[in-house]
mmCIF file of C-alpha atoms in Angstrom:
data_model
loop_
_atom_site.group_PDB
_atom_site.id
_atom_site.type_symbol
_atom_site.label_atom_id
_atom_site.label_comp_id
_atom_site.label_asym_id
_atom_site.label_seq_id
_atom_site.Cartn_x
_atom_site.Cartn_y
_atom_site.Cartn_z
ATOM 1 C CA HIS A 23 26.299 10.000 52.162
ATOM 2 C CA ILE A 24 22.789 11.415 51.832
ATOM 3 C CA SER A 25 20.895 12.061 48.473
ATOM 4 C CA PRO A 26 17.384 12.334 46.734
ATOM 5 C CA ALA A 27 15.919 9.011 45.903
ATOM 6 C CA ASN A 28 13.104 8.211 43.568
ATOM 7 C CA LYS A 29 11.873 4.916 41.821
ATOM 8 C CA LEU A 30 9.280 5.103 38.820
ATOM 9 C CA ASP A 31 6.918 2.293 37.907
ATOM 10 C CA LEU A 32 5.429 3.031 34.676
ATOM 11 C CA GLY A 33 3.268 -0.496 34.817
ATOM 12 C CA ARG A 34 1.593 -2.243 32.096
ATOM 13 C CA PRO A 35 -0.421 -0.375 29.163
ATOM 14 C CA TYR A 36 -3.425 1.527 30.577
ATOM 15 C CA ALA A 37 -2.483 0.803 34.146
ATOM 16 C CA PRO A 38 -1.543 4.046 36.640
ATOM 17 C CA VAL A 39 1.937 5.184 37.378
ATOM 18 C CA LYS A 40 3.376 4.357 40.407
ATOM 19 C CA GLN A 41 6.326 6.315 42.060
ATOM 20 C CA ARG A 42 8.106 6.432 45.486
ATOM 21 C CA SER A 43 10.325 9.399 46.223
ATOM 22 C CA GLY A 44 12.300 10.193 49.253
ATOM 23 C CA ILE A 45 15.915 10.341 50.936
ATOM 24 C CA ALA A 46 18.514 7.315 50.756
ATOM 25 C CA ILE A 47 21.367 7.083 53.122
ATOM 26 C CA LYS A 48 24.622 4.893 52.644
ATOM 27 C CA HIS A 49 27.102 4.469 54.901
ATOM 28 C CA GLU A 50 30.636 2.664 54.834
ATOM 29 C CA THR A 51 32.339 1.566 58.074
ATOM 30 C CA SER A 52 35.830 0.037 58.306
ATOM 31 C CA LEU A 53 35.633 -2.865 60.881
ATOM 32 C CA GLY A 54 39.590 -3.289 60.580
ATOM 33 C CA ARG A 55 41.809 -4.420 58.162
ATOM 34 C CA HIS A 56 40.015 -5.629 54.726
ATOM 35 C CA PHE A 57 36.616 -5.893 56.751
ATOM 36 C CA THR A 58 33.714 -3.081 55.851
ATOM 37 C CA LEU A 59 30.397 -2.613 56.839
ATOM 38 C CA ARG A 60 28.110 -1.275 54.027
ATOM 39 C CA GLY A 61 24.575 -0.298 54.053
ATOM 40 C CA HIS A 62 21.984 1.261 51.993
ATOM 41 C CA GLU A 63 18.506 2.739 53.692
ATOM 42 C CA GLU A 64 15.664 4.770 52.165
ATOM 43 C CA ILE A 65 13.135 7.110 53.837
ATOM 44 C CA PRO A 66 10.261 7.575 51.689
ATOM 45 C CA LEU A 67 8.433 11.019 51.813
ATOM 46 C CA THR A 68 5.826 9.516 49.519
ATOM 47 C CA ASN A 69 5.037 6.025 48.357
ATOM 48 C CA ASN A 70 2.342 4.575 46.168
ATOM 49 C CA LEU A 71 4.383 1.690 44.886
ATOM 50 C CA ASP A 72 3.513 -0.964 47.570
ATOM 51 C CA ARG A 73 0.480 1.033 49.102
ATOM 52 C CA ARG A 74 2.006 1.848 52.493
ATOM 53 C CA ASP A 75 0.415 4.384 54.262
ATOM 54 C CA PRO A 76 2.231 6.263 55.626
ATOM 55 C CA PRO A 77 5.620 5.774 54.109
ATOM 56 C CA VAL A 78 8.112 3.951 56.103
ATOM 57 C CA PRO A 79 12.028 3.667 56.258
ATOM 58 C CA PHE A 80 13.291 0.209 54.855
ATOM 59 C CA VAL A 81 16.773 -1.215 54.154
ATOM 60 C CA ARG A 82 17.955 -1.574 50.491
ATOM 61 C CA GLY A 83 20.966 -3.221 51.363
ATOM 62 C CA ALA A 84 23.295 -4.448 54.224
ATOM 63 C CA SER A 85 26.545 -6.517 54.049
ATOM 64 C CA ILE A 86 29.909 -7.093 55.520
ATOM 65 C CA ASP A 87 32.633 -7.335 52.577
ATOM 66 C CA LEU A 88 36.110 -8.746 52.841
ATOM 67 C CA TYR A 89 38.348 -7.256 50.373
ATOM 68 C CA ALA A 90 41.956 -9.040 50.181
ATOM 69 C CA THR A 91 44.653 -9.113 47.938
ATOM 70 C CA GLY A 92 47.027 -12.049 47.043
ATOM 71 C CA GLY A 93 50.251 -12.065 45.021
ATOM 72 C CA GLU A 94 50.505 -10.029 41.792
ATOM 73 C CA ALA A 95 47.073 -8.212 40.904
ATOM 74 C CA LEU A 96 45.223 -10.925 42.398
ATOM 75 C CA TYR A 97 42.063 -9.432 44.190
ATOM 76 C CA PHE A 98 39.374 -11.179 46.146
ATOM 77 C CA LEU A 99 35.876 -9.470 47.286
ATOM 78 C CA GLY A 100 33.338 -11.549 49.684
ATOM 79 C CA SER A 101 30.115 -10.250 50.766
ATOM 80 C CA GLY A 102 27.483 -11.644 53.060
ATOM 81 C CA GLY A 103 24.254 -10.089 54.198
ATOM 82 C CA TYR A 104 21.105 -8.651 52.420
ATOM 83 C CA PHE A 105 21.021 -7.688 48.852
ATOM 84 C CA ASP A 106 17.913 -5.925 48.279
ATOM 85 C CA ASP A 107 14.514 -7.163 47.043
ATOM 86 C CA HIS A 108 14.180 -9.774 49.738
ATOM 87 C CA ARG A 109 17.299 -11.573 49.000
ATOM 88 C CA TRP A 110 19.739 -12.833 51.714
ATOM 89 C CA GLY A 111 22.942 -14.917 51.132
ATOM 90 C CA VAL A 112 26.606 -14.403 50.059
ATOM 91 C CA LYS A 113 28.564 -13.569 46.873
ATOM 92 C CA GLY A 114 32.297 -13.876 46.032
ATOM 93 C CA GLU A 115 34.533 -12.463 43.170
ATOM 94 C CA LEU A 116 38.139 -13.487 42.388
ATOM 95 C CA ARG A 117 39.777 -11.368 39.601
ATOM 96 C CA LYS A 118 43.261 -11.322 38.102
ATOM 97 C CA TYR A 119 44.735 -8.243 36.362
ATOM 98 C CA PHE A 120 47.248 -8.356 33.696
ATOM 99 C CA ALA A 121 49.580 -5.938 31.918
ATOM 100 C CA ASP A 122 49.184 -3.008 34.138
ATOM 101 C CA SER A 123 45.393 -3.684 34.663
ATOM 102 C CA ARG A 124 44.934 -3.631 30.520
ATOM 103 C CA PHE A 125 43.554 -7.134 30.830
ATOM 104 C CA ASP A 126 41.556 -9.192 33.463
ATOM 105 C CA LEU A 127 40.090 -12.497 34.008
ATOM 106 C CA GLY A 128 37.753 -13.813 36.976
ATOM 107 C CA VAL A 129 34.896 -15.627 38.214
ATOM 108 C CA ILE A 130 31.925 -14.495 39.717
ATOM 109 C CA GLY A 131 29.650 -16.459 42.177
ATOM 110 C CA ALA A 132 26.551 -15.908 44.629
ATOM 111 C CA ARG A 133 23.963 -17.895 46.503
ATOM 112 C CA VAL A 134 21.018 -16.288 48.039
ATOM 113 C CA ARG A 135 17.656 -17.050 49.697
ATOM 114 C CA ASP A 136 14.986 -15.517 47.639
ATOM 115 C CA LYS A 137 12.315 -14.668 50.717
ATOM 116 C CA LYS A 138 9.977 -13.243 47.959
ATOM 117 C CA PHE A 139 9.656 -16.853 46.218
ATOM 118 C CA GLY A 140 10.581 -19.171 48.801
ATOM 119 C CA ASP A 141 13.482 -20.431 46.586
ATOM 120 C CA TYR A 142 17.310 -20.142 46.619
ATOM 121 C CA LEU A 143 19.055 -18.622 43.467
ATOM 122 C CA ASN A 144 22.525 -19.143 41.967
ATOM 123 C CA GLU A 145 25.025 -17.339 40.085
ATOM 124 C CA LEU A 146 28.072 -18.440 38.440
ATOM 125 C CA LEU A 147 29.806 -16.570 35.737
ATOM 126 C CA GLY A 148 33.126 -16.241 33.969
ATOM 127 C CA SER A 149 34.317 -12.884 33.133
ATOM 128 C CA GLY A 150 37.159 -10.968 30.989
ATOM 129 C CA SER A 151 37.983 -7.310 30.227
ATOM 130 C CA ILE A 152 40.317 -5.148 27.995
ATOM 131 C CA ARG A 153 40.898 -1.516 28.761
ATOM 132 C CA ILE A 154 42.232 1.097 26.712
ATOM 133 C CA PRO A 155 43.480 3.852 28.895
ATOM 134 C CA ARG A 156 43.964 6.381 26.368
ATOM 135 C CA TYR A 157 39.962 6.528 25.693
ATOM 136 C CA ASP A 158 39.220 5.532 29.600
ATOM 137 C CA LEU A 159 37.292 2.902 27.688
ATOM 138 C CA THR A 160 36.425 -0.938 29.132
ATOM 139 C CA LEU A 161 35.093 -3.410 27.089
ATOM 140 C CA SER A 162 33.657 -6.633 29.131
ATOM 141 C CA ALA A 163 32.108 -10.134 28.359
ATOM 142 C CA TYR A 164 30.469 -12.638 30.822
ATOM 143 C CA GLY A 165 29.105 -16.014 30.057
ATOM 144 C CA GLY A 166 27.562 -18.994 32.441
ATOM 145 C CA ARG A 167 24.626 -18.761 34.675
ATOM 146 C CA PHE A 168 23.115 -15.415 35.669
ATOM 147 C CA LEU A 169 21.348 -14.637 38.893
ATOM 148 C CA LEU A 170 18.050 -16.285 38.153
ATOM 149 C CA GLY A 171 19.402 -19.470 36.879
ATOM 150 C CA ASP A 172 19.685 -18.376 33.024
ATOM 151 C CA ASP A 173 22.352 -19.494 30.914
ATOM 152 C CA GLY A 174 23.711 -17.113 28.317
ATOM 153 C CA TRP A 175 26.265 -14.206 27.704
ATOM 154 C CA ARG A 176 26.523 -10.362 28.165
ATOM 155 C CA ALA A 177 28.674 -8.109 26.935
ATOM 156 C CA GLU A 178 29.455 -4.277 28.004
ATOM 157 C CA THR A 179 31.167 -1.218 27.008
ATOM 158 C CA ARG A 180 32.098 1.324 29.784
ATOM 159 C CA ARG A 181 33.296 4.710 29.059
ATOM 160 C CA TYR A 182 34.400 7.492 31.675
ATOM 161 C CA PHE A 183 34.341 11.134 31.249
ATOM 162 C CA GLY A 184 36.369 12.376 34.174
ATOM 163 C CA ARG A 185 34.295 11.123 37.403
ATOM 164 C CA SER A 186 31.130 10.418 34.753
ATOM 165 C CA GLU A 187 30.393 7.109 33.411
ATOM 166 C CA VAL A 188 28.530 6.056 30.542
ATOM 167 C CA ASP A 189 27.671 1.982 30.043
ATOM 168 C CA PHE A 190 26.024 0.171 27.342
ATOM 169 C CA TYR A 191 25.310 -3.491 27.099
ATOM 170 C CA ILE A 192 23.593 -6.310 25.254
ATOM 171 C CA TYR A 193 22.894 -9.755 26.665
ATOM 172 C CA ASP A 194 21.162 -12.758 25.303
ATOM 173 C CA THR A 195 20.221 -15.951 27.831
ATOM 174 C CA GLU A 196 17.650 -18.590 27.477
ATOM 175 C CA PHE A 197 14.892 -16.639 29.530
ATOM 176 C CA THR A 198 15.348 -13.464 26.970
ATOM 177 C CA ARG A 199 16.026 -13.059 23.254
ATOM 178 C CA THR A 200 18.878 -10.465 22.604
ATOM 179 C CA GLU A 201 18.026 -7.244 24.790
ATOM 180 C CA GLY A 202 20.096 -4.292 25.616
ATOM 181 C CA GLY A 203 20.570 -1.353 28.104
ATOM 182 C CA VAL A 204 22.499 1.769 29.118
ATOM 183 C CA ARG A 205 23.197 3.095 32.543
ATOM 184 C CA PHE A 206 24.464 6.654 33.351
ATOM 185 C CA VAL A 207 26.632 7.465 36.543
ATOM 186 C CA LEU A 208 26.953 11.446 36.838
ATOM 187 C CA PRO A 209 28.352 13.340 39.707
ATOM 188 C CA LEU A 210 26.190 15.248 41.880
ATOM 189 C CA ALA A 211 26.786 18.920 42.818
ATOM 190 C CA GLY A 212 27.203 19.332 46.493
ATOM 191 C CA TYR A 213 29.262 16.609 47.415
ATOM 192 C CA ASN A 214 32.111 17.629 49.582
ATOM 193 C CA GLN A 215 35.049 15.917 48.294
ATOM 194 C CA LYS A 216 37.614 17.518 51.061
ATOM 195 C CA ASP A 217 36.014 16.951 54.047
ATOM 196 C CA TYR A 218 38.146 14.372 56.161
ATOM 197 C CA SER A 219 37.044 15.098 59.681
ATOM 198 C CA PRO A 220 35.781 12.228 61.679
ATOM 199 C CA VAL A 221 31.936 12.901 60.977
ATOM 200 C CA ARG A 222 31.507 13.504 57.270
ATOM 201 C CA ILE A 223 27.758 14.451 56.043
ATOM 202 C CA SER A 224 27.302 15.428 52.410
ATOM 203 C CA LEU A 225 25.496 14.469 49.800
ATOM 204 C CA ALA A 226 26.391 11.376 47.812
ATOM 205 C CA PRO A 227 28.818 11.762 45.061
ATOM 206 C CA PHE A 228 27.148 10.191 42.272
ATOM 207 C CA PHE A 229 23.485 9.762 40.756
ATOM 208 C CA SER A 230 22.898 6.535 38.867
ATOM 209 C CA TYR A 231 20.406 6.008 36.231
ATOM 210 C CA GLU A 232 19.527 2.657 34.026
ATOM 211 C CA TYR A 233 17.284 1.855 31.312
ATOM 212 C CA ARG A 234 16.907 -1.393 29.442
ATOM 213 C CA SER A 235 14.775 -2.876 26.937
ATOM 214 C CA ARG A 236 13.528 -5.793 29.005
ATOM 215 C CA GLY A 237 12.833 -5.110 32.574
ATOM 216 C CA TYR A 238 13.019 -8.155 35.106
ATOM 217 C CA GLY A 239 13.608 -11.269 33.426
ATOM 218 C CA GLY A 240 17.211 -12.244 32.691
ATOM 219 C CA GLY A 241 21.023 -11.408 32.452
ATOM 220 C CA ASP A 242 20.753 -9.924 35.891
ATOM 221 C CA PHE A 243 23.616 -9.840 38.497
ATOM 222 C CA LEU A 244 23.586 -9.629 42.146
ATOM 223 C CA ALA A 245 24.509 -6.058 43.085
ATOM 224 C CA TRP A 246 26.466 -5.033 40.353
ATOM 225 C CA THR A 247 28.010 -1.969 42.327
ATOM 226 C CA SER A 248 29.358 -4.435 44.895
ATOM 227 C CA SER A 249 32.865 -5.695 42.721
ATOM 228 C CA VAL A 250 36.226 -5.511 42.652
ATOM 229 C CA GLU A 251 36.234 -3.051 40.025
ATOM 230 C CA SER A 252 33.874 -0.868 42.151
ATOM 231 C CA PHE A 253 36.436 -1.014 45.048
ATOM 232 C CA ARG A 254 39.497 -0.319 42.355
ATOM 233 C CA LYS A 255 37.797 2.732 41.481
ATOM 234 C CA ARG A 256 39.551 4.359 44.222
ATOM 235 C CA LEU A 257 42.733 4.001 42.503
ATOM 236 C CA PHE A 258 41.524 5.843 39.591
ATOM 237 C CA PRO A 259 43.499 9.214 38.682
ATOM 238 C CA TRP A 260 40.487 11.390 39.163
ATOM 239 C CA TYR A 261 39.763 9.678 42.602
ATOM 240 C CA LEU A 262 43.323 10.127 43.861
ATOM 241 C CA ARG A 263 43.367 13.671 43.006
ATOM 242 C CA GLU A 264 39.802 14.396 44.704
ATOM 243 C CA HIS A 265 41.020 12.672 47.895
ATOM 244 C CA LEU A 266 44.704 13.972 47.894
ATOM 245 C CA GLU A 267 44.088 15.645 51.096
ATOM 246 C CA LEU A 268 42.608 12.936 52.828
ATOM 247 C CA ILE A 269 45.456 10.694 51.586
ATOM 248 C CA GLU A 270 47.898 13.155 53.185
ATOM 249 C CA ALA A 271 45.998 13.387 56.267
ATOM 250 C CA VAL A 272 45.935 9.738 56.658
ATOM 251 C CA ALA A 273 49.567 9.389 55.830
ATOM 252 C CA LYS A 274 50.841 11.859 58.360
ATOM 253 C CA GLY A 275 48.959 10.192 60.965
ATOM 254 C CA MET A 276 50.613 6.593 60.304
ATOM 255 C CA PRO A 277 53.446 5.433 62.364
ATOM 256 C CA ARG A 278 56.693 5.751 60.793
#
């Protein structure tokens, strides 16, 4: 997927605004049953965030993911590689769904080397969710140790409007007082959902924006977009409807 990329840093009071704009490239390649290679690169066209002149391409993320199921509605996702912001390591999530996926319980763990600060970061969280299919609404809660080593809790509410998504969340850890934020995920016009040729090049399917009352400093996950729930989006009704032709093409080519 190819999409516009932009990062804006408002900085401190009376400090100049810094910006980076360019093109983002995301790719996903199957390496066989259960294994996937994922990558995210950016090609900045203008860049005064880190004073590079001229702008040079850089990697935002690269990992090999293992996605597997076991038993009834039990899912595991393991990732190893580069998680952006100078962090290398591994992440794992085990999640069990109940009552036709209306409820779930899970545990998330991660250990990464932060080369920027020369130290290891550990994450260990328990979580649970309740879904109300009638309203496409999900309520989630997390508790334990977050990425920066801060113990505390976080609660989220997520609402889907077809392909669009709106999230509200609050959190309180030993590094912060009670803080909150909002995240929007909106579909991009121009995404070719019916192209299932061997080479598929189009705009990215979504644009994501997040605002929080406190910036860097607590209640953070490691790569929140890489989760069991993000993989299971492919089972949502709107996703299956949009990719029906692809599913039919794959089914026709499978041996009986």
